[in-house]
Amino acid sequence: RLMCDKRHSALLTVIVPMVVEEIIRNDGADEATATKGFYASRVYEELSEESRKLWHYSPKILAAMYREEVQTGDITYPEEAF
């Protein structure tokens, strides 16, 4: 279990900056705003829970999920999520 947690944490350190980069590129946000917003989101909260399996989505999909959450307050999960 500890090894899974360590791997998941390592994966987050790679995925999160890529998602933030997508947010910056698509939404025109600056890095600080994009980073703060993503870390405060429900998408990030669920991404950080290994059992939710959101880590297997591309940064582009995760950024789109974040964008939807910001705009509507909801998250649509791609089909293969469950």
Short mmCIF file of C-alpha atoms in Angstrom, two decimals:
data_model
loop_
_atom_site.label_atom_id
_atom_site.label_comp_id
_atom_site.label_asym_id
_atom_site.label_seq_id
_atom_site.Cartn_x
_atom_site.Cartn_y
_atom_site.Cartn_z
CA ARG A 1 0.00 0.00 0.00
CA LEU A 2 2.80 2.41 0.88
CA MET A 3 4.50 1.71 -2.45
CA CYS A 4 1.25 2.52 -4.27
CA ASP A 5 0.99 5.79 -2.34
CA LYS A 6 4.57 6.72 -3.23
CA ARG A 7 4.03 5.90 -6.90
CA HIS A 8 0.79 7.85 -6.97
CA SER A 9 2.45 10.87 -5.32
CA ALA A 10 5.27 10.71 -7.87
CA LEU A 11 2.73 10.48 -10.67
CA LEU A 12 0.94 13.58 -9.38
CA THR A 13 4.19 15.56 -9.46
CA VAL A 14 4.36 14.81 -13.19
CA ILE A 15 0.67 15.12 -14.11
CA VAL A 16 -0.29 18.29 -12.21
CA PRO A 17 2.19 20.64 -13.96
CA MET A 18 1.03 19.26 -17.33
CA VAL A 19 -2.62 19.93 -16.43
CA VAL A 20 -1.73 23.45 -15.25
CA GLU A 21 0.08 24.03 -18.55
CA GLU A 22 -3.08 22.97 -20.43
CA ILE A 23 -5.16 25.38 -18.32
CA ILE A 24 -2.72 28.21 -19.05
CA ARG A 25 -2.67 27.41 -22.76
CA ASN A 26 -6.43 27.08 -23.17
CA ASP A 27 -7.79 29.56 -20.65
CA GLY A 28 -5.15 32.28 -20.77
CA ALA A 29 -4.69 32.14 -17.00
CA ASP A 30 -1.31 32.99 -15.51
CA GLU A 31 0.62 30.18 -13.84
CA ALA A 32 -0.14 31.20 -10.25
CA THR A 33 -3.89 31.52 -10.90
CA ALA A 34 -4.04 28.26 -12.85
CA THR A 35 -2.06 26.37 -10.21
CA LYS A 36 -4.05 27.74 -7.27
CA GLY A 37 -7.35 27.10 -9.05
CA PHE A 38 -6.49 23.54 -9.98
CA TYR A 39 -5.25 22.62 -6.50
CA ALA A 40 -8.51 24.00 -5.05
CA SER A 41 -10.70 22.03 -7.46
CA ARG A 42 -12.74 18.90 -6.98
CA VAL A 43 -10.95 17.44 -10.02
CA TYR A 44 -7.62 17.74 -8.18
CA GLU A 45 -9.16 16.36 -4.99
CA GLU A 46 -10.34 13.28 -6.86
CA LEU A 47 -7.10 13.01 -8.86
CA SER A 48 -5.19 12.91 -5.60
CA GLU A 49 -7.27 9.92 -4.44
CA GLU A 50 -5.55 6.96 -6.09
CA SER A 51 -8.70 4.84 -5.84
CA ARG A 52 -10.64 7.25 -8.11
CA LYS A 53 -8.28 6.35 -11.00
CA LEU A 54 -8.39 9.81 -12.58
CA TRP A 55 -4.60 9.64 -12.98
CA HIS A 56 -5.00 7.57 -16.13
CA TYR A 57 -6.59 10.48 -18.03
CA SER A 58 -4.47 12.75 -20.17
CA PRO A 59 -3.64 16.24 -18.92
CA LYS A 60 -5.85 17.58 -21.73
CA ILE A 61 -8.89 15.61 -20.45
CA LEU A 62 -8.19 16.57 -16.82
CA ALA A 63 -7.94 20.24 -17.84
CA ALA A 64 -11.26 19.96 -19.69
CA MET A 65 -12.84 18.39 -16.60
CA TYR A 66 -11.46 21.25 -14.51
CA ARG A 67 -12.77 23.83 -16.99
CA GLU A 68 -16.23 22.27 -16.82
CA GLU A 69 -16.12 22.31 -13.01
CA VAL A 70 -15.18 26.02 -13.00
CA GLN A 71 -17.87 26.93 -15.54
CA THR A 72 -20.75 24.76 -14.32
CA GLY A 73 -19.86 23.38 -10.90
CA ASP A 74 -20.18 19.86 -12.31
CA ILE A 75 -17.70 17.29 -13.58
CA THR A 76 -18.42 14.92 -16.44
CA TYR A 77 -16.36 11.76 -16.26
CA PRO A 78 -15.29 10.19 -19.55
CA GLU A 79 -16.93 6.79 -20.17
CA GLU A 80 -13.94 4.67 -19.23
CA ALA A 81 -13.82 6.14 -15.71
CA PHE A 82 -16.10 3.47 -14.26
#
